XYZ file of C-alpha atoms in Angstrom:
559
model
C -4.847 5.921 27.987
C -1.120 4.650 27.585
C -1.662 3.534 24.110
C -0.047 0.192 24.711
C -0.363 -2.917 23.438
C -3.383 -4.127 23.132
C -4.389 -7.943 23.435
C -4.724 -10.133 19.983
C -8.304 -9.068 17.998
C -10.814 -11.080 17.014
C -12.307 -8.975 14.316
C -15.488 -11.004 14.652
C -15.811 -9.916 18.552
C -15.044 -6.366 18.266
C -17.757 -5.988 21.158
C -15.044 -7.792 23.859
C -12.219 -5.243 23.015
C -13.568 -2.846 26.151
C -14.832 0.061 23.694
C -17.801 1.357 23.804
C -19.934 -0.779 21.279
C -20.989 2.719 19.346
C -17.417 2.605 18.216
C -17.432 0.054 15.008
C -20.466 1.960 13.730
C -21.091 2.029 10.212
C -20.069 5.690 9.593
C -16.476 4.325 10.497
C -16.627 1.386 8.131
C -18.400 3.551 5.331
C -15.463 6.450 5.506
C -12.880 3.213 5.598
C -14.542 1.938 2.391
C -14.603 5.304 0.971
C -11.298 5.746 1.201
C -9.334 2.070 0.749
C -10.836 1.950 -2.790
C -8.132 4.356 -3.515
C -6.098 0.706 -3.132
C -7.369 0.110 -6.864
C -5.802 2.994 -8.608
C -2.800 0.953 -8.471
C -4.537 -2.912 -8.759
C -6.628 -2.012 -12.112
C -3.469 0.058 -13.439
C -1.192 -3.163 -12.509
C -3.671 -5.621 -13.569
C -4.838 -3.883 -17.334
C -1.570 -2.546 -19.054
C 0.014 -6.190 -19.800
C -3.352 -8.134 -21.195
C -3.979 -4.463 -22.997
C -0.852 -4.058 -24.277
C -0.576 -7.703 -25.729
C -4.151 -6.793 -27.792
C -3.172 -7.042 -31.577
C -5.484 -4.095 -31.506
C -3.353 -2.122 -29.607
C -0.250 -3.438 -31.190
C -0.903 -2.654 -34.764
C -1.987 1.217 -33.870
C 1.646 1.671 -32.468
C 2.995 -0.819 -34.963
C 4.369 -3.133 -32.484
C 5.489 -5.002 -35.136
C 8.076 -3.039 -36.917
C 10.536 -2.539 -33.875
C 13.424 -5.462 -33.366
C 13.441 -6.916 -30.079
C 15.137 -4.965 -28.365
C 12.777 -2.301 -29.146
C 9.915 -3.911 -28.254
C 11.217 -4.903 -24.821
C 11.707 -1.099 -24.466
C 8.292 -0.074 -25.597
C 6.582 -2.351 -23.578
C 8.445 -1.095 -20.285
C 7.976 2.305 -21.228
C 4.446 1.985 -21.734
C 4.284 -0.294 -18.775
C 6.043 1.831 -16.248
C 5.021 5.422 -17.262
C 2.564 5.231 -14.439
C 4.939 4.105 -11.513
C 7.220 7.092 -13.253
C 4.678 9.962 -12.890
C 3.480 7.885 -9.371
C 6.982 9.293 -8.595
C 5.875 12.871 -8.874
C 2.757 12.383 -7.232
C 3.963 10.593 -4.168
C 6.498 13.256 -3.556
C 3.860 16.013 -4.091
C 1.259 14.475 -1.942
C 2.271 15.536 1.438
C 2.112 18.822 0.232
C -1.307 18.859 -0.761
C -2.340 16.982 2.028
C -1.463 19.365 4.741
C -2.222 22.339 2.833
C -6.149 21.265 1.528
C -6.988 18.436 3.761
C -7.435 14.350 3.023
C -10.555 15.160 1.212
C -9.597 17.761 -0.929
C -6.213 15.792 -1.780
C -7.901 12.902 -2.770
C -10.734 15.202 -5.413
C -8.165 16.779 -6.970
C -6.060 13.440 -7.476
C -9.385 11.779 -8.720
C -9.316 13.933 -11.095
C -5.992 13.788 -12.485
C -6.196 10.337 -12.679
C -9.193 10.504 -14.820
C -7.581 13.751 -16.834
C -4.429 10.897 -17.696
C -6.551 8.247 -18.829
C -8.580 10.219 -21.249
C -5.359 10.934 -23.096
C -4.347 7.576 -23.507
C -7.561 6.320 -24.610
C -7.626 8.683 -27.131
C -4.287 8.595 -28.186
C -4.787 6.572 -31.561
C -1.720 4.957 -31.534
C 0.590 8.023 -30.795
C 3.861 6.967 -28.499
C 4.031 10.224 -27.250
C 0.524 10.579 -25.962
C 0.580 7.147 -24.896
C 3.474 7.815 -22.577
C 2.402 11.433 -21.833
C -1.684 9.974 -20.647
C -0.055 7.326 -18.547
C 2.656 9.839 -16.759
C -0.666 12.391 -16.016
C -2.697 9.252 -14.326
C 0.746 8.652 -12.519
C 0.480 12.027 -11.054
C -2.898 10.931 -9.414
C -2.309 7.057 -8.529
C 1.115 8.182 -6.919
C -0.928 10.054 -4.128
C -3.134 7.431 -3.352
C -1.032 4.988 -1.178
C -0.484 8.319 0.320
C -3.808 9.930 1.125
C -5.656 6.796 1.273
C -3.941 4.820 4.643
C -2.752 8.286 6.197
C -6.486 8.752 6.406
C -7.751 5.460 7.479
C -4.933 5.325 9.937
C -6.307 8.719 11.472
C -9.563 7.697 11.755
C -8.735 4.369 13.264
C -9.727 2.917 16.527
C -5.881 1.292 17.517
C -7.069 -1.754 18.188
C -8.817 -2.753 14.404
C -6.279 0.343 12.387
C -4.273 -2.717 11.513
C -7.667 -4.026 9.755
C -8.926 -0.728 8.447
C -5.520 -0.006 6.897
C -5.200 -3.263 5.197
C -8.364 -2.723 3.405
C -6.658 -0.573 1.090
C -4.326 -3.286 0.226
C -7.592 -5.209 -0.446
C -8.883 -3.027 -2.446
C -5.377 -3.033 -4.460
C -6.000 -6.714 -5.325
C -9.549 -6.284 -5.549
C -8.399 -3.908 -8.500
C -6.078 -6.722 -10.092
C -8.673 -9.377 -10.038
C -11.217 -6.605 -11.706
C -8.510 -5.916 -14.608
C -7.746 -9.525 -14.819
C -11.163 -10.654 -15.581
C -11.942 -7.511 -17.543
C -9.003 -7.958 -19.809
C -10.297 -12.062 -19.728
C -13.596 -11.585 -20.382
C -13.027 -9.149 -23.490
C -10.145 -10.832 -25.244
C -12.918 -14.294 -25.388
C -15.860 -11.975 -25.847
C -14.707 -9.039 -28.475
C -10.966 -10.864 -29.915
C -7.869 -9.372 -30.662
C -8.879 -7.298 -33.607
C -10.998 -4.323 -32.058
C -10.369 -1.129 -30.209
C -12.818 -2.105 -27.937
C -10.637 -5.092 -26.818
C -8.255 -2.590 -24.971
C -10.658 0.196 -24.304
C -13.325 -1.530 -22.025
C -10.866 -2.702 -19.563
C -9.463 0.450 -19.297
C -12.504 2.450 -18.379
C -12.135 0.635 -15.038
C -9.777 3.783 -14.550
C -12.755 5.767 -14.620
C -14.899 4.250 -13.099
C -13.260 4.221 -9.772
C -11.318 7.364 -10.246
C -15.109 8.915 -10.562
C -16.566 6.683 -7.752
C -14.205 7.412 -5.203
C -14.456 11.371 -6.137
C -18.431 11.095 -5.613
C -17.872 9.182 -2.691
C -15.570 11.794 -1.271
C -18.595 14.379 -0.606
C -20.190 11.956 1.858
C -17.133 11.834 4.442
C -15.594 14.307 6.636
C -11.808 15.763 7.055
C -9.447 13.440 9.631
C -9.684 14.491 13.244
C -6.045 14.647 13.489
C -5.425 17.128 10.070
C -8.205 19.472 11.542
C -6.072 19.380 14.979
C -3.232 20.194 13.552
C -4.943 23.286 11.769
C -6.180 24.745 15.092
C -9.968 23.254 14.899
C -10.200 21.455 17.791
C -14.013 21.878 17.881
C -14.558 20.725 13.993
C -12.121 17.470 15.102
C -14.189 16.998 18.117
C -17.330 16.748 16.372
C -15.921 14.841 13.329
C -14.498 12.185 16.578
C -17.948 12.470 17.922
C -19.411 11.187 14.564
C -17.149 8.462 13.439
C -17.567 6.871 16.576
C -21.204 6.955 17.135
C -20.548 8.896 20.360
C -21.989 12.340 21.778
C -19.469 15.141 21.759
C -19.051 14.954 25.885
C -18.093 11.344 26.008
C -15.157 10.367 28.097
C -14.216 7.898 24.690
C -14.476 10.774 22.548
C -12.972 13.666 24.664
C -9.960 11.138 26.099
C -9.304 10.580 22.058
C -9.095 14.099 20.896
C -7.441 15.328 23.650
C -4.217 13.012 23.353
C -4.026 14.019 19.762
C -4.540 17.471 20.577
C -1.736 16.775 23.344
C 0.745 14.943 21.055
C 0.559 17.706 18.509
C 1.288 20.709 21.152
C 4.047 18.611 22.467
C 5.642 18.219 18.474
C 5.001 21.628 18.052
C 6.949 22.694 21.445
C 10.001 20.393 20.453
C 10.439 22.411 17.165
C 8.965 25.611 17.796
C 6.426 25.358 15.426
C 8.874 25.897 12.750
C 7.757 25.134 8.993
C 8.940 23.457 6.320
C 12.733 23.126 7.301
C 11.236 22.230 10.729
C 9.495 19.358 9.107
C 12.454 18.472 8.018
C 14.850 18.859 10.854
C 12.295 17.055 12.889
C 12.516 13.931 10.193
C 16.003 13.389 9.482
C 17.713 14.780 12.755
C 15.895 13.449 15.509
C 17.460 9.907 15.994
C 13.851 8.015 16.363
C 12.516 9.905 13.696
C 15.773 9.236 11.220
C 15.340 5.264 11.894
C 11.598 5.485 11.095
C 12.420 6.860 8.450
C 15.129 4.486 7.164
C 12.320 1.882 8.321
C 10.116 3.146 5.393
C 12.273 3.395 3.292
C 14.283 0.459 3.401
C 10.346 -1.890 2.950
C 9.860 -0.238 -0.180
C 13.264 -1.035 -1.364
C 12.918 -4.404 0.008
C 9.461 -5.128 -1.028
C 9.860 -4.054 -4.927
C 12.562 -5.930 -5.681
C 11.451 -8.734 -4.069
C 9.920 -8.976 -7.731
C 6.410 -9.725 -6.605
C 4.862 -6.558 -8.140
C 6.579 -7.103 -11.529
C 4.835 -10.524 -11.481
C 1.719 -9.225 -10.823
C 2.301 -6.497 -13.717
C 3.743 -9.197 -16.123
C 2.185 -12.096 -14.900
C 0.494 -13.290 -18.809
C 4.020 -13.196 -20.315
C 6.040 -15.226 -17.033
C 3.077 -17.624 -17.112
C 4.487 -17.986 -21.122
C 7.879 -18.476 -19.713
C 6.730 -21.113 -17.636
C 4.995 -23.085 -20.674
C 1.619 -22.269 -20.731
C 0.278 -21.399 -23.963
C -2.462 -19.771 -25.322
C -3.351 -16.293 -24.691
C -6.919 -17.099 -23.410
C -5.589 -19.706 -20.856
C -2.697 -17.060 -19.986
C -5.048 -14.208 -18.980
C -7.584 -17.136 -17.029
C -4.592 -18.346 -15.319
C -3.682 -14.686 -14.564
C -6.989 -14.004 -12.738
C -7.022 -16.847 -10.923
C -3.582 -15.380 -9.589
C -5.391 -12.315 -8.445
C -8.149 -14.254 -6.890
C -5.463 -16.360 -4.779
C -4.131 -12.756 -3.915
C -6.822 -10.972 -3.198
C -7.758 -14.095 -0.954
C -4.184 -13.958 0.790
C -4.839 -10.077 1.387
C -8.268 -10.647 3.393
C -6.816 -13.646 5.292
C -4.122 -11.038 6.348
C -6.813 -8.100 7.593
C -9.108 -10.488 9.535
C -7.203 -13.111 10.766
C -3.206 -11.680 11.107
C -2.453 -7.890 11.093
C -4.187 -7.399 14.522
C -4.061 -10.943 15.909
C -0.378 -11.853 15.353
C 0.405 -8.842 14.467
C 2.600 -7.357 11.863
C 6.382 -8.498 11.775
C 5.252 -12.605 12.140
C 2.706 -11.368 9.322
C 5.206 -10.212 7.484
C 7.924 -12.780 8.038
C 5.418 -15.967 7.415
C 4.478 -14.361 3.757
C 8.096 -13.312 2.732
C 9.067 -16.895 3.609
C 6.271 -18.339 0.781
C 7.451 -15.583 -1.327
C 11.333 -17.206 -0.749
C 10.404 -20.327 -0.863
C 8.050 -20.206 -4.639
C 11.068 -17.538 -5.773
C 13.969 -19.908 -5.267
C 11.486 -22.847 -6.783
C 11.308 -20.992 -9.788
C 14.577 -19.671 -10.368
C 15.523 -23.798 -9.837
C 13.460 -24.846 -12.442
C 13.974 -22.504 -15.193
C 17.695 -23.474 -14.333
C 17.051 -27.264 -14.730
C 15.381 -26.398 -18.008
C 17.457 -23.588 -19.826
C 15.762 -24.368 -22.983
C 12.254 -22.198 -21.530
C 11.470 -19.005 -22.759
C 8.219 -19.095 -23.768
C 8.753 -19.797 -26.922
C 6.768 -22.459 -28.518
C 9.593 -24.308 -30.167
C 10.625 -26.045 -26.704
C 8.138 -29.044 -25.786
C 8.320 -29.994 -22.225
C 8.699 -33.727 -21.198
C 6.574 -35.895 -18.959
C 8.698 -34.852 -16.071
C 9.543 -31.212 -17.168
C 5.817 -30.619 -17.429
C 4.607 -31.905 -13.647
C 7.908 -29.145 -12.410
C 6.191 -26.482 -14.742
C 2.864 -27.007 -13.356
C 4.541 -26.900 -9.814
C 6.520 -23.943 -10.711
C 2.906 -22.060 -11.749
C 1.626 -23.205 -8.516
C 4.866 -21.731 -7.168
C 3.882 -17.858 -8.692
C 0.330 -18.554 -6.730
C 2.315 -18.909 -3.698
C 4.253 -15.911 -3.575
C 1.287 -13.919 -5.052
C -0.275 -15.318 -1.681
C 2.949 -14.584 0.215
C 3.291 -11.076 -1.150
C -0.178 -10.323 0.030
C -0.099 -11.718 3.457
C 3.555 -9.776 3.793
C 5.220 -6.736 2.194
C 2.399 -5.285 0.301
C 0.226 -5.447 3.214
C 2.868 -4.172 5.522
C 4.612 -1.148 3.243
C 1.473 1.002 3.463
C -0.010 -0.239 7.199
C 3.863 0.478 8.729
C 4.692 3.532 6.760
C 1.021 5.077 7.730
C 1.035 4.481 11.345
C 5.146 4.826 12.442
C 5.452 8.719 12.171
C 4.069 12.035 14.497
C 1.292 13.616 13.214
C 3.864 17.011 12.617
C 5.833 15.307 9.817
C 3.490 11.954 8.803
C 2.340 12.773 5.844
C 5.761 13.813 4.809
C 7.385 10.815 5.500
C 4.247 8.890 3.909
C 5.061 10.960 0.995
C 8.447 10.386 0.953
C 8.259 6.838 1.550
C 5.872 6.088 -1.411
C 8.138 8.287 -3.370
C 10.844 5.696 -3.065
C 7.942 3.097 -3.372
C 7.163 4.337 -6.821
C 10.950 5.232 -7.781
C 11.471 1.389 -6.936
C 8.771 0.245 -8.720
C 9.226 2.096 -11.625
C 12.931 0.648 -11.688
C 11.582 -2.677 -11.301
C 8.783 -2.663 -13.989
C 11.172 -1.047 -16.377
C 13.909 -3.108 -15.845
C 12.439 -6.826 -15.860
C 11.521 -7.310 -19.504
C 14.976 -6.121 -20.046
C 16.416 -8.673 -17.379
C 14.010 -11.377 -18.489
C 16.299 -11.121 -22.430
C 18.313 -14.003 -22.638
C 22.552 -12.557 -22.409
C 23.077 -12.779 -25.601
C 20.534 -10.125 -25.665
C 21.374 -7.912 -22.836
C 19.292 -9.395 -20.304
C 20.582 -11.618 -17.644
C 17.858 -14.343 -18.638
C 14.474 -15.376 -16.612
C 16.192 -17.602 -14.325
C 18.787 -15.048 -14.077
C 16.033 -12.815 -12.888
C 14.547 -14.988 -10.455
C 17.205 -15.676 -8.023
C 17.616 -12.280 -7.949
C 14.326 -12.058 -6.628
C 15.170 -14.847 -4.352
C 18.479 -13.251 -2.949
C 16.615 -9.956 -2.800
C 13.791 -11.869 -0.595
C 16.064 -14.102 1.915
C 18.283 -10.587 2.478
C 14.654 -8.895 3.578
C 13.591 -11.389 5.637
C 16.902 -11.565 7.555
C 16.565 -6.948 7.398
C 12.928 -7.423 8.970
C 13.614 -9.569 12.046
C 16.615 -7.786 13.286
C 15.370 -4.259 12.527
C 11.320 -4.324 12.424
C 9.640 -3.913 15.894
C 5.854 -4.531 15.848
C 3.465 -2.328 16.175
C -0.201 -4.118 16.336
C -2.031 -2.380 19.315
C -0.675 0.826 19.721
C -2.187 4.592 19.632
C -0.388 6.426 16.669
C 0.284 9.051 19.511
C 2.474 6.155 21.521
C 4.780 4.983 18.622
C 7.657 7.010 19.995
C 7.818 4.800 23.012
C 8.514 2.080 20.376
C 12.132 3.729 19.294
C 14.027 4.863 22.894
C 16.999 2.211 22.527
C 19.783 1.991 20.070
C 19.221 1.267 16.301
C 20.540 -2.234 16.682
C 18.298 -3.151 19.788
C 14.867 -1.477 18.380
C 13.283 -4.621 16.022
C 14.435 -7.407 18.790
C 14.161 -5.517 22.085
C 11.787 -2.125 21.252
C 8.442 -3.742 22.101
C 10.208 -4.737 25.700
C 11.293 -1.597 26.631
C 8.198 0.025 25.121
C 5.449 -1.923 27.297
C 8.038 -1.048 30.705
C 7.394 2.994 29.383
C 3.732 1.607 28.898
C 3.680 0.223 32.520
C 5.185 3.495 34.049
C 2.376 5.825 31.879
C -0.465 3.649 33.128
C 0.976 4.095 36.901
C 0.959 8.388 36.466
C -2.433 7.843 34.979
C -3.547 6.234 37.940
C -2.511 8.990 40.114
C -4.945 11.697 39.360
C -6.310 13.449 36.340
C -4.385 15.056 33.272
C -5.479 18.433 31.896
C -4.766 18.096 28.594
C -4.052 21.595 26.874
C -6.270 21.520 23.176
C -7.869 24.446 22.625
C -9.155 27.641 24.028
C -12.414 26.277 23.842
C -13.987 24.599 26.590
C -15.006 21.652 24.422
C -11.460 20.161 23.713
C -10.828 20.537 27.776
C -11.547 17.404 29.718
C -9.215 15.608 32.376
C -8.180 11.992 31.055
C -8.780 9.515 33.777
C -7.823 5.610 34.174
C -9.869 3.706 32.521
C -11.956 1.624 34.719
């Protein structure tokens, strides 16, 4: 059981992978469900707080009104951002938790944070400081779900369909837009702009997945892999035994938890079982480790300021910039932008992630997202006059480019989804040893959310024409552009692909230099795939798990 490469998956003939059929059972795709809703934390969150904030509801309790504009633009990113900002806190905190009370404990107590922040800003009757102070205490909980939520999937994972699983969280993220979206749609033509309940309704979304996913929670069991690494080899051989619809002496089964069991001894050997500094040490000062690292980190810096997110959080007011009026037609056109999204994001986790696996994934959507970004930027250059006010009437001409430049948004929506939002979490989740992953998850989604929070803060600064401080809409989108061509370029010469592989055989992905690893580590990786195979073939392993005789078993060649 190399771990290598695996051929291209057709997710609709799981049966011809050469698993045992028991495998894709429906406790697997249950505890994957369970678990990628935690993708919505952030879609509802990122889909709600613009069509909510622009409520004259919500406006006059905070009176909106009586700031100059400057002081709006600040009050809107505050209130915009304060999630990504505590989502800071909770990303860094998450690895913590998660090691110390498990995946399922982690996510209760996050669920319930979440719901704790929420509260307070529903009931905040117009106060700033409760405002800011409800939507930093939900940050605390959303910031450890891209965390909790694809380090689990990715441990319970077959390899071959982890790609899949893992991408259903991002699913669920866009599932969560197109929810808010419609929400925020459906009461602004249903209720009007004049009534709490305008702003209120949509934001109960919060709660009701924050108190599904909790509920939901008591039906799964804790990650093979976490109970390994806390000395219950039994508990993670009958939690294996269940997920895959297999009896406890299976070869499937035994082969599985015994190369976790194995990977984890060997970890702990290298660094003596040290703790936290060891966790450390083992990150930033083992060369593989230190460029999987800078991997991570560098996608998240990459990915948020490609400026896809801060469309998708201010999508009703650049759909204004881009001359449509009307703030019913602005939040319709905004759901449909989630819809095209969420589409993009389930094309990706059948059809790409596993089949043509992640970098071409990833390369084909930030090309759309280049492409509709340098589009856009173009046209709100041709046409300076834009701002989304309504004083500017587009001509005959001006208004086909507009339409085209709307079409444009769709199009990197669609190119975000196939590419960096699908590929931050499924990369970050799957590159690291069990001994330090969900550290380096955590510390990845830290940056994720530092970036993020930079981003939504800044643009409705950067979108202020100069006079005003800002560096003006076009301004801001070829800096998007520039920001997207420069990843691209970062992601073919540094990204090696990882569709296929065992998380236990990722280190055979980083054995060259730093500058040969994303255009020649999948090479070298499948010869140290070849020469595993060939000492497999020579007799039995005896894998050293546990002292019981349950976690013993000799791995043979697969037949």
């Amino acid at each position: 059981m190399a771990g290598g490469v695996k051929k291209p998956v057709n997710i609709f003939k799981l049966k011809n992978l050469g698993e045992p059929k028991e495998v894709f059972n429906w406790r697997l795709w249950f505890a994957v469900f369970s678990f990628g809703l935690l993708g919505a934390a952030r879609g509802v969150d990122e889909g709600l707080i613009s069509g909510a904030f622009n409520a004259k509801d919500f406006q006059r309790s905070i009176n909106y009104d009586s700031y100059s504009v400057y002081e709006r633009a600040n009050i809107k990113a505050n209130v915009s951002s304060m999630v990504q900002l505590g989502s800071v806190a909770g990303a860094l905190i998450a690895f913590v938790i998660c090691d110390k009370i498990g995946r399922i404990w982690a996510t209760r107590q996050l669920c319930l944070l979440w719901i704790f922040g929420i509260a307070i800003f529903m009931g905040s009757n117009g106060n700033l400081g409760a405002i800011y102070a409800g939507r930093f205490i939900a940050g605390l909980g959303v910031g450890q779900t891209p965390v909790v939520g694809p380090v689990y999937i990715a441990e319970i994972a077959p390899a071959s369909i982890r790609g899949l699983c893992t991408c259903i969280f991002t699913g669920f993220v866009y599932l969560g837009i197109v929810l808010a979206y419609f929400t925020n749609y459906g009461c602004q033509v249903n209720m009007g702009d004049d009534t709490p309940t305008r702003w209120l309704v949509p934001t109960s979304l919060h709660i009701i997945f924050a108190g599904l996913i909790f509920i939901l929670t008591f039906l799964q069991c804790e990650s093979p892999r976490y109970l390994v690494k806390r000395g219950k080899n039994k508990k993670a051989l009958e939690v294996m035994s269940q997920l895959r619809h297999l009896p406890q002496d299976h070869d499937y089964v035994h082969r599985e938890v015994n190369a976790i069991t194995l990977a984890h001894h060997e970890e702990m050997e290298a660094t003596k079982g040290s703790g936290p500094l060891g966790i450390l040490k083992e990150a930033f000062t083992i060369k593989s480790n230190l460029y999987r690292v800078g991997l991570t980190i560098g996608a998240q810096i990459m990915s948020q300021w490609s400026g896809a997110g801060s469309i998708t959080l201010y999508a009703p007011d650049l759909f204004e910039i881009l001359g449509v009026r009307g703030t019913n037609v602005k939040l319709l056109i905004t759901g449909i932008f989630g819809i095209v999204k969420l589409v993009a994001a389930v094309l990706c986790a059948l059809f790409l992630v596993d089949f043509i696996g992640r970098k071409r994934s990833l390369l084909i959507g930030i090309t759309f997202q280049a492409i509709s970004m340098i589009y856009v930027a173009s046209f709100l250059t041709a046409v300076p006059g834009l701002d989304g006010s309504d004083a500017y009437q587009l001509s005959g001409s001006e208004l086909a480019a507009s339409r085209g430049a709307i079409a444009m948004i769709y199009l990197s929506g669609f190119g975000w989804a196939l590419g960096w939002n699908s590929m931050q979490y499924l990369l970050t989740a799957e590159l690291f040893p069990l001994r330090i992953r969900a550290f380096c998850t955590s510390l990845a989604m830290t940056f994720h959310f530092v970036n993020q929070y930079g981003n939504s803060r800044a643009v409705p600064n950067m979108l202020l024409p100069v006079h005003d401080g800002g560096i003006s809409p076009q301004g801001t989108f070829w800096c998007f552009a520039a920001v997207t061509v420069i990843g691209g370029l970062w992601v073919w010469f540094f990204v090696p692909e990882t569709a296929g592989r065992t998380l236990e055989s990722m280190d055979r992905l980083f054995s060259l230099a730093w500058y040969k690893i994303g255009l020649y580590g999948n090479r070298d990786a499948e010869i140290q795939d070849a020469v595993a195979n060939e000492k497999q073939g020579d007799g039995s392993i005896q894998l050293e798990g546990s002292s019981s005789n349950d976690t013993h078993h000799s791995v043979r060649k697969a037949s």
